[in-house]
Structures are given as C-alpha cells and as structure tokens.
Short mmCIF file of C-alpha atoms and ligand atoms in Angstrom, two decimals:
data_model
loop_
_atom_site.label_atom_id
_atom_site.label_comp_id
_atom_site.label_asym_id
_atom_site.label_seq_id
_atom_site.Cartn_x
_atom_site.Cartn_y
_atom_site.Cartn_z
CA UNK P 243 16.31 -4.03 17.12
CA UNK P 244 14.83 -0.36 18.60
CA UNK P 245 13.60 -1.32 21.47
CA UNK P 246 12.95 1.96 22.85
CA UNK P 247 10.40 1.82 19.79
CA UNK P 248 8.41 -1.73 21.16
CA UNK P 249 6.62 0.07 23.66
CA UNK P 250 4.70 2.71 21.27
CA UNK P 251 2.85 0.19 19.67
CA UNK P 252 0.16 -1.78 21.32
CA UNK P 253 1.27 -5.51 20.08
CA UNK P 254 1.28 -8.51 22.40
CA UNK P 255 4.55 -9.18 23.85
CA UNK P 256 3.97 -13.08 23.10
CA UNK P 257 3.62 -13.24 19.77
CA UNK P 258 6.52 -12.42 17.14
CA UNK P 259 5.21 -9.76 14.90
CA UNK P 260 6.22 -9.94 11.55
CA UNK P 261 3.36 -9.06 9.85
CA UNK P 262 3.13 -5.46 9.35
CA UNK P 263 2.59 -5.88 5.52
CA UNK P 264 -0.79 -7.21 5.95
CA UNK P 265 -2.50 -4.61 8.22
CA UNK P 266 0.06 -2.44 9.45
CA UNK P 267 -0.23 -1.72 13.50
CA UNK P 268 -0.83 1.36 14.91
CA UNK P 269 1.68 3.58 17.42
CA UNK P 270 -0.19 4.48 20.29
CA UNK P 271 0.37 8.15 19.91
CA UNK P 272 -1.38 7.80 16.81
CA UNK P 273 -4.14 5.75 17.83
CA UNK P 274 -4.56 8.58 21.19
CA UNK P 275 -5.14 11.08 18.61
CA UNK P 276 -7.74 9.41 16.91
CA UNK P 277 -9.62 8.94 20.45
CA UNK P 278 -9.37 12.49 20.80
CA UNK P 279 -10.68 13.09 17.77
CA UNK P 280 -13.70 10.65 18.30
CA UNK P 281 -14.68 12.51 21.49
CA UNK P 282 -14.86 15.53 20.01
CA UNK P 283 -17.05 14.26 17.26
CA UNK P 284 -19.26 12.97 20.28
CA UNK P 285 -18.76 15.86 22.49
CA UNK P 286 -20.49 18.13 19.23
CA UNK P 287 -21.50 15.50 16.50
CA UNK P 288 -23.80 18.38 14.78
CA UNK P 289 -20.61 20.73 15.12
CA UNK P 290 -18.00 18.23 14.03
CA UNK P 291 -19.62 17.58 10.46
CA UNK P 292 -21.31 20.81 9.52
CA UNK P 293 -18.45 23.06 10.61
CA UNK P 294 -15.09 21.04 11.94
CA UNK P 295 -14.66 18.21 9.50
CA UNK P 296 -13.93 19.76 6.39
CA UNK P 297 -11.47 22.40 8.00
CA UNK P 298 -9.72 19.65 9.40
CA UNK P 299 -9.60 17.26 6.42
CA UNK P 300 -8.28 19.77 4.40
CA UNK P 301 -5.55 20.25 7.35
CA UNK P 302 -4.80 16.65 6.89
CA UNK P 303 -4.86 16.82 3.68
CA UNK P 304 -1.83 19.01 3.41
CA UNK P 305 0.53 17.35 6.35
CA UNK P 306 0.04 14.75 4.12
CA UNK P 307 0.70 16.39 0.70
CA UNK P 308 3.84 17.59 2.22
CA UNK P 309 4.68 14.63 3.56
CA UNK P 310 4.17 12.48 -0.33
CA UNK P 311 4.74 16.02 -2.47
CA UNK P 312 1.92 16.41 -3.80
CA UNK P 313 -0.85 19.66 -3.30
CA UNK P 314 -2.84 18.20 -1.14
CA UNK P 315 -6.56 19.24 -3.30
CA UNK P 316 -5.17 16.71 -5.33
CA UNK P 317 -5.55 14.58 -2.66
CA UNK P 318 -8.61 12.41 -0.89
CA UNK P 319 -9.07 10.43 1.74
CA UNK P 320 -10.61 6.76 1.04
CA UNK P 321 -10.91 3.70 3.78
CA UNK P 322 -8.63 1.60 1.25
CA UNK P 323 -6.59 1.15 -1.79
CA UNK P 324 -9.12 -1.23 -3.16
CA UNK P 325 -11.82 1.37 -2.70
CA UNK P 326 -10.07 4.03 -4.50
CA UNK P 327 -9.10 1.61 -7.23
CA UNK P 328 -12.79 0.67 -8.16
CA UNK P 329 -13.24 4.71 -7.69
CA UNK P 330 -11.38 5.24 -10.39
CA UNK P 331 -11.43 2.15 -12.56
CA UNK P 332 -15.39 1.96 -12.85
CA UNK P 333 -14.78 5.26 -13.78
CA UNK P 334 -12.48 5.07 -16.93
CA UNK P 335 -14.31 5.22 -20.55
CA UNK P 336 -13.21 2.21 -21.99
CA UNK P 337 -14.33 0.73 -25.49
CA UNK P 338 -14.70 -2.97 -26.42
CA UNK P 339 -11.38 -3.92 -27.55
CA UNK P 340 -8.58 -1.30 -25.12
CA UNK P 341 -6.50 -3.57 -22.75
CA UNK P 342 -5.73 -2.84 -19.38
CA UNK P 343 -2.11 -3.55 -18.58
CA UNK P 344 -0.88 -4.82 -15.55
CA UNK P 345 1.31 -7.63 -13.89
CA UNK P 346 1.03 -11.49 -12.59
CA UNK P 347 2.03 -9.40 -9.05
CA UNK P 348 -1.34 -7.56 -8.99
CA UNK P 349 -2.76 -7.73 -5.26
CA UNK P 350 -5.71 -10.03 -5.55
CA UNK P 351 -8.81 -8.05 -4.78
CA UNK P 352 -7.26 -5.47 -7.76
CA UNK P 353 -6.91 -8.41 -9.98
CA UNK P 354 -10.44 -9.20 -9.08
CA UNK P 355 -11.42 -5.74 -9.86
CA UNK P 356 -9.85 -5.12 -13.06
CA UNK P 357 -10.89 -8.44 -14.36
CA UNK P 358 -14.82 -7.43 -13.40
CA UNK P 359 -14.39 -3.85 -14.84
CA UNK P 360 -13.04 -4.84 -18.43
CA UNK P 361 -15.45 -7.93 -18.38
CA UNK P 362 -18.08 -5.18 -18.20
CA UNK P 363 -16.80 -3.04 -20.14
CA UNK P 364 -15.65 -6.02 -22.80
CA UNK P 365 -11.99 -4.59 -22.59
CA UNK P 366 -9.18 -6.75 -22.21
CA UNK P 367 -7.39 -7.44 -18.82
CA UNK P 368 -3.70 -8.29 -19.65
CA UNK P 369 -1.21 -9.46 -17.30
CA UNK P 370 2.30 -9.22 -17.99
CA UNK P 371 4.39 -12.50 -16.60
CA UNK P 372 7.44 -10.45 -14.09
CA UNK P 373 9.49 -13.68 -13.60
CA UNK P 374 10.10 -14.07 -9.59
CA UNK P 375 13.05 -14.55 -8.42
CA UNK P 376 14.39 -11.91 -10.55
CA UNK P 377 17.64 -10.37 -11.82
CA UNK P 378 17.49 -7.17 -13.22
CA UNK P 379 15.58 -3.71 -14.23
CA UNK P 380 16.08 -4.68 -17.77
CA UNK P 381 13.47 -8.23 -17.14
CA UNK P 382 11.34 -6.05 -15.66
CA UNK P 383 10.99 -3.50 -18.30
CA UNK P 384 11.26 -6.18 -20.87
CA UNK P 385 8.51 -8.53 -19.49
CA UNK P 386 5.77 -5.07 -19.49
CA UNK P 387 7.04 -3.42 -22.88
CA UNK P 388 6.44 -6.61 -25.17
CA UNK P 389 2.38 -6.39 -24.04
CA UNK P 390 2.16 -2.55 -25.25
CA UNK P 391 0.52 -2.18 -28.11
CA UNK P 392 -1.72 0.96 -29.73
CA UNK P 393 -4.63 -0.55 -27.43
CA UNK P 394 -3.34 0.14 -24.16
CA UNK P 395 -5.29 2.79 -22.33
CA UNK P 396 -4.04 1.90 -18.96
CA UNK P 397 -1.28 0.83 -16.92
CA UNK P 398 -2.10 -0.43 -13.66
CA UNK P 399 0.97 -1.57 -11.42
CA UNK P 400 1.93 -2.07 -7.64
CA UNK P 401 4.71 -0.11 -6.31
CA UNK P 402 5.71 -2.77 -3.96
CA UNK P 403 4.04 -5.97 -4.85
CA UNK P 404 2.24 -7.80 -1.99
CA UNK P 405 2.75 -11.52 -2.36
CA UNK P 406 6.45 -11.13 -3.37
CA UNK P 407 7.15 -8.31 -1.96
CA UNK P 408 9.75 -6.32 -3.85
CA UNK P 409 10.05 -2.56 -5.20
CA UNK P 410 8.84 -2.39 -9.08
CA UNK P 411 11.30 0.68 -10.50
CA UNK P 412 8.18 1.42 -12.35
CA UNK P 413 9.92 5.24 -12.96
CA UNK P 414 10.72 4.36 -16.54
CA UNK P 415 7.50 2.46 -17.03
CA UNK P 416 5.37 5.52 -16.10
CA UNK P 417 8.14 7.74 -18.43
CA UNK P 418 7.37 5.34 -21.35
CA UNK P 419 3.64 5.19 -20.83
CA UNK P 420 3.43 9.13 -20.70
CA UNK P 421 5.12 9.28 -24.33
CA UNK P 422 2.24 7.11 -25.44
CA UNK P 423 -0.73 9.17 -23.94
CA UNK P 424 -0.78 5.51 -21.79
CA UNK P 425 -2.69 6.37 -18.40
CA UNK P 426 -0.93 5.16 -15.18
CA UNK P 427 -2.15 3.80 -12.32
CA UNK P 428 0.08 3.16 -9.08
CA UNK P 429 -1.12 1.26 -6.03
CA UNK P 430 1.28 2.60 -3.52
CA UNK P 431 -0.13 0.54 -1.01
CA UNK P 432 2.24 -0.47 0.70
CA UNK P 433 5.09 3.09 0.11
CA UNK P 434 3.87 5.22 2.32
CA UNK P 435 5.94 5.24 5.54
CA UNK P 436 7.81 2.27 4.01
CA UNK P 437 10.29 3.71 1.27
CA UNK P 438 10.57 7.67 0.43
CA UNK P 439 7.64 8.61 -1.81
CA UNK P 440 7.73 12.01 -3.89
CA UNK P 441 4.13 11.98 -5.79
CA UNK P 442 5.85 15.44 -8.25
CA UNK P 443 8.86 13.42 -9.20
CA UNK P 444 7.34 10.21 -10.16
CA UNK P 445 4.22 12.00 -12.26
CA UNK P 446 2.20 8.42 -12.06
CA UNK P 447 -1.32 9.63 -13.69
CA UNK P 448 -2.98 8.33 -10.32
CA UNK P 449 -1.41 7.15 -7.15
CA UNK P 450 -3.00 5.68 -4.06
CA UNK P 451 -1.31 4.34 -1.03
CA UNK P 452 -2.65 3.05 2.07
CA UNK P 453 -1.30 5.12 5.91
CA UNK P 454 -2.80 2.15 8.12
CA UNK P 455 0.34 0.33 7.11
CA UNK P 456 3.70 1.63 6.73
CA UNK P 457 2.71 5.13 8.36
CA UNK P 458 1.34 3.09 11.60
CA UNK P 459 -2.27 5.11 11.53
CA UNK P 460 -5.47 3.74 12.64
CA UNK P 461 -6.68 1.42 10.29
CA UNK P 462 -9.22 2.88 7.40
CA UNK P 463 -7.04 5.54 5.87
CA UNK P 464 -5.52 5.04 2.10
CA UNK P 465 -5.21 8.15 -0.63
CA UNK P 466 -6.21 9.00 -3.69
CA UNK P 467 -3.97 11.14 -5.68
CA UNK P 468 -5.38 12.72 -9.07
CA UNK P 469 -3.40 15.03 -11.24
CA UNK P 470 -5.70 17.86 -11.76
CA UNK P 471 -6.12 17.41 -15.70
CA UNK P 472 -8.02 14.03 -15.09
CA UNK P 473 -10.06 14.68 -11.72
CA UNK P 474 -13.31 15.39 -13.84
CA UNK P 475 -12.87 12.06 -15.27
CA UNK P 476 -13.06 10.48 -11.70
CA UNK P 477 -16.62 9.90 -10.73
CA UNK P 478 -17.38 9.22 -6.87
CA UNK P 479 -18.32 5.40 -6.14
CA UNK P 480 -20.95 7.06 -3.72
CA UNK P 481 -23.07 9.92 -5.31
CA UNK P 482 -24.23 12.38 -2.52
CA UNK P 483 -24.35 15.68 -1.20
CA UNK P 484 -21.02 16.61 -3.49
CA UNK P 485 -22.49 15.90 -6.59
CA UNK P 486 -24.13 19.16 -8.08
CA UNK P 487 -23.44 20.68 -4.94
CA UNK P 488 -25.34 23.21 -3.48
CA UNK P 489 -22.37 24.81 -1.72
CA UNK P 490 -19.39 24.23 -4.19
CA UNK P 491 -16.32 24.02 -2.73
CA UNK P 492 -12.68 24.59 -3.63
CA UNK P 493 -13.21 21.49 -6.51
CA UNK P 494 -15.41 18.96 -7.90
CA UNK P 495 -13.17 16.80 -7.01
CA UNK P 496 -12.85 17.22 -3.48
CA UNK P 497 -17.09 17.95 -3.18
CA UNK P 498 -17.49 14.68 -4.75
CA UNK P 499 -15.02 12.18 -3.14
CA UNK P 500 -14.94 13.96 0.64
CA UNK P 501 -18.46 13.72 1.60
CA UNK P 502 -20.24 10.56 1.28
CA UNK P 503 -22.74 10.06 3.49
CA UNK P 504 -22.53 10.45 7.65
CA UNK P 505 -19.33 8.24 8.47
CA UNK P 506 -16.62 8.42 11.44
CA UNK P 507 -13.61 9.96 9.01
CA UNK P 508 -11.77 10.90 12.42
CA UNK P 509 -9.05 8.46 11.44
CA UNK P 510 -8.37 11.17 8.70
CA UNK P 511 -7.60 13.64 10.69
CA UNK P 512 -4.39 11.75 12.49
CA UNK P 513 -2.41 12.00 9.69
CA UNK P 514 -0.74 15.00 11.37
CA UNK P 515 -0.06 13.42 14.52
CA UNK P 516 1.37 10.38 12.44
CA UNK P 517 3.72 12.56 10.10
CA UNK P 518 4.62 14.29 13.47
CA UNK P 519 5.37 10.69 15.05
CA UNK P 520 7.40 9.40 12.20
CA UNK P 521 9.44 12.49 11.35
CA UNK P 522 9.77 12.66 15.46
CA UNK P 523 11.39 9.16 15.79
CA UNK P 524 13.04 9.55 12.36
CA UNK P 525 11.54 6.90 10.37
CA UNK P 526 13.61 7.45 7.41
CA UNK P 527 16.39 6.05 9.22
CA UNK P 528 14.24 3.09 11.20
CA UNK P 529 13.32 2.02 7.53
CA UNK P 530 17.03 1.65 6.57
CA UNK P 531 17.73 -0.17 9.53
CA UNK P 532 14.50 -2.35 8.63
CA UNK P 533 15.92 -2.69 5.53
CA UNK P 534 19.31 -4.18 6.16
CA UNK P 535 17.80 -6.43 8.62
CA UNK P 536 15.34 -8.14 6.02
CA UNK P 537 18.56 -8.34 4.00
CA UNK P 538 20.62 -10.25 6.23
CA UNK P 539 17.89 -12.44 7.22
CA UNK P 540 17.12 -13.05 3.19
CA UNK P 541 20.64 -14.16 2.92
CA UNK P 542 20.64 -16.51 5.91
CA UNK P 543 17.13 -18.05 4.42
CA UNK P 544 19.03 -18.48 1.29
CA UNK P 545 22.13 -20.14 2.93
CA UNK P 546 19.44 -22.54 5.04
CA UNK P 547 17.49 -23.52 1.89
CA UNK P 548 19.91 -23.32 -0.85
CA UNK P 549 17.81 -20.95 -3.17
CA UNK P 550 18.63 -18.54 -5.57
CA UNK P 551 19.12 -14.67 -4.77
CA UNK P 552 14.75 -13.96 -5.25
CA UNK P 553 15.85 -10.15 -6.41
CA UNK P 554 18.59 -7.39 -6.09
CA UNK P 555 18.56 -5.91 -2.51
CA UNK P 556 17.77 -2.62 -3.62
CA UNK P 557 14.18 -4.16 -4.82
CA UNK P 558 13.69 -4.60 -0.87
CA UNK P 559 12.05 -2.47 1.72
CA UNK P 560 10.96 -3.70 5.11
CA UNK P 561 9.67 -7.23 3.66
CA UNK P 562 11.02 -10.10 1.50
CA UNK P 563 9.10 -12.86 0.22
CA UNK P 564 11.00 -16.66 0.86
CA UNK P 565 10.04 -19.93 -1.23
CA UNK P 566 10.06 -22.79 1.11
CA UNK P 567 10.48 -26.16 -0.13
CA UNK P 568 6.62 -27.44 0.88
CA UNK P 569 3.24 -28.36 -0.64
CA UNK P 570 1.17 -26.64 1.92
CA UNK P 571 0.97 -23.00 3.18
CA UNK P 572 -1.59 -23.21 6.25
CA UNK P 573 -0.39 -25.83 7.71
CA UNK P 574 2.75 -24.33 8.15
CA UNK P 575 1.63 -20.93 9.06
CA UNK P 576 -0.28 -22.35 11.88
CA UNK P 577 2.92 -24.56 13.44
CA UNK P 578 4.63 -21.13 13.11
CA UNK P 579 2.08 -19.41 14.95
CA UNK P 580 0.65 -22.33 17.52
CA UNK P 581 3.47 -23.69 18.47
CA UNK P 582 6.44 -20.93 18.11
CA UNK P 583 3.97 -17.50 18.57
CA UNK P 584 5.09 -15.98 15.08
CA UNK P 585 2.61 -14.50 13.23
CA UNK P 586 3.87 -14.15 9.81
CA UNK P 587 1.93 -14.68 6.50
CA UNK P 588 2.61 -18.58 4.62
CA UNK P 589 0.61 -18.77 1.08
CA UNK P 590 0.61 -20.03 -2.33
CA UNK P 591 1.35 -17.63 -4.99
CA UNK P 592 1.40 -19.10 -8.33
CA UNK P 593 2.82 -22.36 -8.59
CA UNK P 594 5.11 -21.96 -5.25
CA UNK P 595 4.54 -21.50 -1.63
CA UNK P 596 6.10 -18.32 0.02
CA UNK P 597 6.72 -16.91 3.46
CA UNK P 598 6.58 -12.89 3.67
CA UNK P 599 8.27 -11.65 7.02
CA UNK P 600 8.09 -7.76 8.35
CA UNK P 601 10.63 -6.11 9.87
CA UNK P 602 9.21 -2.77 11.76
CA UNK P 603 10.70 -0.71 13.95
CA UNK P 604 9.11 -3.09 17.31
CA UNK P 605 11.40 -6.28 15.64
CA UNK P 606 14.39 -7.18 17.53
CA UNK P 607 17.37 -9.54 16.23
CA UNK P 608 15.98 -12.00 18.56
CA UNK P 609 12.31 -12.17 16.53
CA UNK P 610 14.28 -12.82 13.19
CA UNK P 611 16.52 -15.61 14.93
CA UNK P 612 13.41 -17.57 16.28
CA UNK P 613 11.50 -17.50 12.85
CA UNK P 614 14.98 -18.77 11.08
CA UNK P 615 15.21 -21.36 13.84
CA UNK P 616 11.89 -22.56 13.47
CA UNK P 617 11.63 -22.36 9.62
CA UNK P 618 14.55 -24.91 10.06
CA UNK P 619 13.18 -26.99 12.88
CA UNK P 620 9.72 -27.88 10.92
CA UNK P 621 11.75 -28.66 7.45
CA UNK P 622 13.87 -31.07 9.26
C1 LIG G 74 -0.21 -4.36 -3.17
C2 LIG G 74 -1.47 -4.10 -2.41
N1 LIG G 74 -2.42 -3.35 -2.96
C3 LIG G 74 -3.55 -3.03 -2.32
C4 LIG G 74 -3.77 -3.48 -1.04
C5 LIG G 74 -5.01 -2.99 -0.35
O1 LIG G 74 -5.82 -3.86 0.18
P1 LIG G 74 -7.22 -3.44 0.83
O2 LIG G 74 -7.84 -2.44 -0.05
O3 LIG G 74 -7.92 -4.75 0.86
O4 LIG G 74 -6.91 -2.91 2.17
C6 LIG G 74 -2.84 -4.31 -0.42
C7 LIG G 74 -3.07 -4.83 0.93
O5 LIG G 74 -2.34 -5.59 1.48
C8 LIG G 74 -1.64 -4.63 -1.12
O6 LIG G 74 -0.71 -5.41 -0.58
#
C-alpha cells in the first residue's frame, strides 16, 4: 500500500505483518536514534545520568506534549501502560464499598489489576457488558450509564479496546463522569500515532498511552498523563531518590515518577526523532489510508462469512476485530502463520473466537488479499 514506507521498518520480508496492535514495530530511523543515544550513555555513563538525562527527558517530554496537547510536566515516561495503571490504581484511596467502573473490553492484565486492587482494597470491580458487534453511540453510553451509581469513584476505560478493537467515543462518558466528581481513567494504549489525540480537549482525569505501538518507537515507552490537581495523589510504584528529595525539582511529580533507580531510559529520549519521523512522512494521512483499507477488507470478511456489520466504520482505526465461524483460536493462528507466513493475532474473547488484523503503513493490498484468501481456504 506505501511501499516507499516497507523499507523503514526492519520486518522480515517473508512474513505478512499484520500485527502491529500487539507490539508495534519500530522505523529504523527511530530505532538509529535510540543507538545513538545508548552510546552516548556508554561513551559517559556517569555524565549521562547525573547531568544529561534529565535535560533530555524533559526535552522529550515536551515534543511529546506537543505532539498529544498536553504540558509536558504533566507528563512521565513509564516502560508500559500496565505499569502506569498499577502506578496510579494502587495509589487511589478507596473505601470498602466504592466500585470501580469499567468495561467487558478491559485489556486483560488491567482487568487483572483492577480486580487485585479493589480485592485489596474490598472495593467493588464492575464491568459494564458493551455488546460486540455493535450499532450505535447511544448502546454504548447506555450499557456504562445504567452501572453509575453514588459509589462510583472511578471510571476506568480503553480508548481503543484491544481484543475487539474499535474506538470507545468515551468524550461524553468522561463529560458525564466530571459532573459527578467521577475520576477518569483512559488507557490510550493503543491512540498514540494511531488516531489524532488532543489530551486538553478530551480532559480524561488520567491518560496513558503506549509510543512502542502506533508511534513506531523502540519498545518500553508508554505515558502517564496527570492533570496537575491530582498528581499529589499519585504515589511512585518505586520509592527512590525522588521521594523527599534532596534536590527538588520542578514537581513532586516529576522527582517521584522520573527517577527510579539506575535503568537504560534512552528509549525516552527518541520521542523527538519519532514525532519528527511521523510528522516527516505525514502519518496523519498514512492512518487514513490505513483506515479505509481495514474498512474494505472488514466488508469483504463480512461478504465471505456472512456476518453482521461488528461496528460503525468510524469506531475503526488501523485494526478490526473478525468472528470466524471456529472452536479453536491456536490452531488456526498457527496454519495462518506455518503454512501461509501471516502473523496476525487468532483468540477467544468471551464466548467467540476473533481474528484482529493491522494495517500499517509497510501493508500492501497484496498482504490483505493473501490473509482473505487463506481465511477462506482453511474454512473450506
Ligand atoms: C488496550 C490495551 N491496554 C493496555 C495495553 C498495554 O499492555 P502492556 O502494558 O502489557 O504493554 C495493551 C497492549 O496491547 C492494550 O491493548
């Protein structure tokens, strides 16, 4: 589809990649500017993290507040989502007896999270039921709004879901929730890089999103976005030099999450090569092309297996989420991959099997021809 793209990421030209949603893969400019990075921390390690590292964070920080609208010390760096989650979820203040809203399209490890946090903490973990395939905004809104009662503390919801991949217009959700005095929670993971993100506008509570997907960094780098107001609430998972610092620095916030401990954060600091790549190769408009791709392909799966429409096709981004008509997920992911080199993600999710297909900017017509072909050959 851009194939003057395929050749600035490192993928092997026989598989079919369509994958991205699961780990994201890295342009090579992106991952150069990481090695740089790494020899200079080796070239000067004492240098790099007493003077360098925070200088250049903080640089970071900002390409990427500009590039998600947000100020950027209301910003830090964590490996993952799931990280920052149990940052901030260990660190709520929550009595016997608040609930903890989210959705049956929670990402697992969150699920698993949430459920350990208000076992602890002997709040209740609620799960709204979002029908999939589904119709309309109004279901949506519907299916959250009947669990909200004068107990929920927190809303917790994916932007884009993982296992069914679709956009959640969670805008009026986080409107609603704000009238309340109802915190919100976003996992982004999967919206930076993927669909336009403006952290100002949508005034989520807290918002993290992972780069080492959409924005094709090196892996290890996800957000953490706190609106000033509630940073003192956020306790660090690691408690280290930042805590009662001896050297304050421009927040709390910052002393506490930034520094934990000697690690290699040079990932961190490629987030202004990658905003440079995507704005570069205008990634905005790769996206949309992304986009109607995974559409067309959604409606030829739906033509081949006689399904209804799974969601509106302004609910998709660069992914869609297919029920196939078997009993078994691996099985079928490894015929895909063994025997036809496509690397795309078969699993159960509740009581149906689903395959999720990627379209990034390395996918060509061709790649979404074979996996339609071959989704056809081992059903017949
Ligand atoms: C919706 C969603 N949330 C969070 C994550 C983050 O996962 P992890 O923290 O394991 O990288 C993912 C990863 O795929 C995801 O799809």
């Amino acid at each position: 589809m851009f194939p003057n793209l395929k050749n600035q990421f490192f993928l092997d030209p026989d598989i079919i990649f369509l994958n991205h949603g699961s780990f994201g893969a890295c342009a090579r400019p992106i991952y150069e500017n990481l090695l740089e990075w790494q020899s200079k921390l080796e070239e000067e390690p004492v240098k790099f993290f007493e003077n360098t590292i925070i200088n250049e964070l903080k640089k970071s920080r900002m390409a990427l507040g500009n590039y998600i609208n947000c100020p950027s010390e209301d910003l830090v760096y964590f490996p993952n989502p799931t990280t920052a989650v149990n940052a901030v979820a260990r660190s709520l203040k929550l009595s016997p007896g608040d609930e903890v809203l989210s959705t049956n399209h929670i990402y697992g490890a969150l699920d698993r999270s949430w459920k350990y946090i208000c076992d602890n903490k002997k709040a209740n973990f609620i799960k709204a039921q979002v029908p999939f395939p589904i119709e309309s905004k109004q279901e949506f809104l519907e299916s959250i709004f009947k669990h909200i009662t004068n107990k929920t503390k927190v809303i917790f919801l994916s932007h884009i879901t993982s296992m069914t991949a679709i956009i959640f217009p969670i805008e009026e959700v986080i409107k609603f929730a704000k009238e309340k005095n109802i915190l919100t929670i976003i996992d982004g993971a999967h919206v930076p890089g993927h669909i336009p993100l403006d952290i100002m506008k949508l005034d989520a509570d807290i918002y993290t999103g992972a780069c080492h997907k959409w924005m094709c960094t090196p892996k290890g780098i996800s957000f953490l976005y706190v609106k000033k107001e509630l940073q003192k609430n956020i306790h660090p998972l690691v408690i280290s030099w930042g805590w009662e610092s001896d050297n304050p620095g421009q927040s709390k916030f910052l002393d506490w999450h930034e520094w934990q401990g000697t690690r290699d954060m040079s990932a961190y600091l490629t987030i202004p090569a990658a905003v440079e790549f995507l704005n570069k190769y205008n990634w905005l408009e790769v996206g949309k092309r992304c986009q109607d791709q995974v559409i067309r392909t959604r409606n030829d799966f739906i033509d081949m297996l006689n399904i209804s429409l799974p969601c509106p096709d302004n609910w998709l981004g660069q992914m869609a989420s297919i029920p196939l008509p078997i009993g078994e997920a691996d099985l079928f992911k490894n015929s895909l991959l063994e025997k036809y080199k496509i690397q795309v993600p078969v699993f159960k999710w509740e009581e149906n099997i689903y395959l999720r297909y990627s379209i990034q900017a390395y996918n060509t017509n061709d790649d979404l021809n074979k996996l339609l072909s071959a989704v056809k050959e081992i059903l017949s």
